[in-house]
Amino acid sequence: MERITRFTSPTVAWPADDVDTDQVIPARFLKGTARSGWGEHLFADRRYDADGRPRPEFPLNRPEAKGARVLVAGRNFGCGSSREHAVWALQGYGFQAVIALSFADIFRGNALKNGLLPVAVEESTHARLLSAPGSAVTVDLEAQKVTLADGMGASFVIDPFARYCLLNGIDELQFLLGQEEAVAAYERRTGPLSGGIPS
Amino acid sequence: MSEAGPRTLFDKVWASHVVVPATAHTPAVLYVDLHLVHEVTSPQAFALLRERGLRVRRPDRTVATMDHSTPTAPRRPGVPIPIPDAEAAAQVSALEANCRDFGIPLHALGSERQGIVHVIGPELGLTRPGMTIVCGDSHTSTHGAFGALAFGIGTSEVGHVLATQCLLQSRPRTLAVEMDGRLPPGVTAKDLILALIARIGIGGANGHVIEYRGPAIRALSMEERMTVCNMSIEAGARAGMIAPDDTTFEWVCGRPHAPKGAEWEAAVRSWRTLPTDDGAPFDRTVRVDASALEPMITYGTNPGMGIPIRGTVPDPAGNATLQRALAYMGLQPGEQLLGRPVDVVFIGSCTNSRLSDLRQAASVFAGRKVAPGVRVLVVPGSQQVKREAEAEGLDRIFRDAGADWRESGCSLCIAMNGDRLEAGQYAVSTSNRNFEGRQGAGGRTFLASPLTAAAAAVTGRIADAREMLR
Ligand code: SF4
């Protein structure tokens, strides 16, 4: 895992509420077996028309969106399907953070595990971001703070363990593998499931 | 919540699976009893194991099937099943290779136990009260109907469970949904859950585990309870649970993986200790009067946009999400859905593809014909459901009416396998998601119960099935 501490980037806003992961990446693209190559399908049905031409009105297709590594989204971003492909598509496109009013649970967890920062902010901060389209923000994970181009700052809450892992470049799997002794002890204590499981 | 005081069903299942308690800096390490795996969300997790030289820690607690991208077209016995889509075929063979290499039991395409992962788990007796169950699929909440703590995870976590049989979890909050009264005739479990989601919204249970309680829930069959728990995620819930009772035990008893003999007796004794203690606190409570409910249908592009079948499309009143939804659906505020023509009817998915769902649909199809110009797909949830339905002659009722009787799988619920809507088509679907493009790019979905779907199939329009049952 790469360490994440802070970064500054222009924003692009698509502040729709309840954007589900089927919008982030439609299911018909989920047949791949690799972890990369998903960025081109990000928001596919919103970004492109039926003939595959970019829809000029979609925020990501506007010239000023180029180079934005922070997406400003609406409320309950990433609801629906648990597909981690949604996170891979956002990262594949180049996003490092999504700033939203709130996130769906599974999406937030998936994002943190991949180093895509889900930054939930209050309405006033959100409104200020939207009133200055494209302007740069600094996301500081260490300080748990976003700073807007106008100098205004807002703190954000993030799961402390996920933050620790991201700041130190540790992945959660490594941590879990380190629990082996406790897991083995748990299994000895609880024994096999009555009835058993497979075959 | 104190360990000594009265505890909820969730508290009990959680506590008995904590391997390492949470600290100020780390979430709890939670043990997973059963890990279900399918072809779409697992390949990258197996790749991670290979990269790091890890094994699957407990292949004996892992079970795989293929359901999302597999074809459901009718088959000829003894002939290999063609998968026309090369990418889907590659995904299916990747799962075969991964299961072979890591020693995981697989109910492969063509095997007699293949089916939608959330249908076969319960059906094989793998899903049992008090367990923790995960799968790289948000509808894992289905298994909570048995009093298990069951939730969907992403592919990174699939890798964690494969490698360690554990997950790092912070404790969710609890939401009691008290369902009073009894469902009226012609109003189903699907209507009940659609009504709840319409009321609390698709983010209404974010961060919570729901426990469905009350007389209306106790009166439901096991299959109806699965329909309810299945859609917990559609309210944003981490999981949905129902306390096990005699209905649960009767349903589980005798299934291939259910405990037998003295083990069964001991299991039931311990399962009887699971229900929520009197006075146990929940973080939130919502009450619903089931006896006041009507058949529900969605009009919009998320499962929270639902109305009673005789209701009217609401006025967005400046709400951009609703405006966009109505534009996509081609609907006007104030209009009734009743009587609207439909192009496709889909009866299937992990929400409504079990035997009782097919029986309900068949009760409407019997002696009637599919309306001209309507395409109807009936897709059983598993090969076992298919066999049982055929043994009862349900397949003949569907076929005689002019519906397609298919092989088991996710099919038109997610439109990955070639079954899909054309742009602009309207479908009444018994599945769980009406998101834009979910059933095919540009397709428009009305979610409803199997009764409502069957009524639409035979009339060619959105209809109130209660009138046909009289
Ligand atoms: S039937 Fe639909 S919702 Fe259920 S597992 Fe398959 S794709 Fe997911």
Short mmCIF file of N, CA and C in Angstrom, two decimals, chain B residues 64-66 70 75 81 96 105-116 120 123-124 382-384 386-387 407-408:
data_model
loop_
_atom_site.label_atom_id
_atom_site.label_comp_id
_atom_site.label_asym_id
_atom_site.label_seq_id
_atom_site.Cartn_x
_atom_site.Cartn_y
_atom_site.Cartn_z
N ALA B 64 -18.66 -22.11 -3.19
CA ALA B 64 -18.78 -21.25 -4.37
C ALA B 64 -19.87 -21.74 -5.32
N THR B 65 -20.43 -20.79 -6.05
CA THR B 65 -21.32 -21.12 -7.15
C THR B 65 -21.15 -20.05 -8.23
N MET B 66 -21.75 -20.29 -9.38
CA MET B 66 -21.72 -19.29 -10.45
C MET B 66 -23.15 -18.96 -10.81
N THR B 70 -23.86 -16.25 -15.81
CA THR B 70 -24.13 -17.54 -16.48
C THR B 70 -25.42 -17.49 -17.30
N ARG B 75 -31.56 -25.65 -21.92
CA ARG B 75 -30.42 -26.50 -22.26
C ARG B 75 -30.88 -27.85 -22.74
N ILE B 81 -22.79 -26.69 -21.84
CA ILE B 81 -23.55 -25.44 -21.83
C ILE B 81 -22.72 -24.33 -22.46
N GLU B 96 -13.70 -21.70 -11.70
CA GLU B 96 -13.42 -23.14 -11.66
C GLU B 96 -11.97 -23.41 -11.27
N PRO B 105 -15.21 -26.15 -2.42
CA PRO B 105 -16.33 -26.81 -3.09
C PRO B 105 -17.09 -25.84 -3.99
N LEU B 106 -17.43 -26.29 -5.18
CA LEU B 106 -18.06 -25.42 -6.18
C LEU B 106 -19.30 -26.09 -6.75
N HIS B 107 -20.41 -25.35 -6.71
CA HIS B 107 -21.62 -25.81 -7.40
C HIS B 107 -21.64 -25.12 -8.75
N ALA B 108 -21.01 -25.79 -9.70
CA ALA B 108 -20.72 -25.16 -10.99
C ALA B 108 -21.95 -25.13 -11.88
N LEU B 109 -21.83 -24.32 -12.92
CA LEU B 109 -22.86 -24.28 -13.95
C LEU B 109 -23.08 -25.71 -14.46
N GLY B 110 -24.34 -26.13 -14.50
CA GLY B 110 -24.64 -27.48 -14.97
C GLY B 110 -24.77 -28.49 -13.85
N SER B 111 -24.30 -28.14 -12.63
CA SER B 111 -24.45 -29.10 -11.53
C SER B 111 -25.84 -28.98 -10.94
N GLU B 112 -26.28 -30.02 -10.26
CA GLU B 112 -27.68 -30.01 -9.82
C GLU B 112 -27.92 -29.11 -8.61
N ARG B 113 -26.84 -28.58 -8.02
CA ARG B 113 -27.00 -27.67 -6.88
C ARG B 113 -26.66 -26.22 -7.24
N GLN B 114 -26.44 -25.97 -8.52
CA GLN B 114 -26.13 -24.58 -8.93
C GLN B 114 -27.36 -23.70 -8.73
N GLY B 115 -27.10 -22.44 -8.48
CA GLY B 115 -28.19 -21.48 -8.37
C GLY B 115 -27.68 -20.17 -7.85
N ILE B 116 -28.59 -19.21 -7.67
CA ILE B 116 -28.21 -17.92 -7.11
C ILE B 116 -27.68 -18.17 -5.70
N ILE B 120 -29.16 -20.88 -2.90
CA ILE B 120 -28.64 -22.21 -2.58
C ILE B 120 -28.12 -22.32 -1.15
N GLU B 123 -31.06 -23.28 0.97
CA GLU B 123 -31.64 -24.51 0.44
C GLU B 123 -30.79 -25.74 0.79
N LEU B 124 -29.47 -25.56 0.85
CA LEU B 124 -28.59 -26.68 1.18
C LEU B 124 -28.40 -26.83 2.69
N SER B 382 -32.73 -21.59 -8.38
CA SER B 382 -31.72 -22.65 -8.32
C SER B 382 -32.22 -23.84 -9.12
N GLN B 383 -31.30 -24.76 -9.36
CA GLN B 383 -31.70 -26.00 -10.04
C GLN B 383 -32.68 -26.78 -9.19
N GLN B 384 -32.52 -26.70 -7.87
CA GLN B 384 -33.46 -27.42 -7.00
C GLN B 384 -34.86 -26.81 -7.09
N LYS B 386 -36.00 -25.30 -9.58
CA LYS B 386 -36.49 -25.67 -10.91
C LYS B 386 -37.08 -27.08 -10.89
N ARG B 387 -36.35 -28.01 -10.30
CA ARG B 387 -36.85 -29.39 -10.24
C ARG B 387 -38.16 -29.46 -9.46
N GLU B 407 -33.41 -21.64 -17.12
CA GLU B 407 -32.49 -22.26 -16.16
C GLU B 407 -32.17 -21.24 -15.06
N SER B 408 -31.59 -21.74 -13.95
CA SER B 408 -31.41 -20.88 -12.78
C SER B 408 -30.23 -19.91 -12.92
#
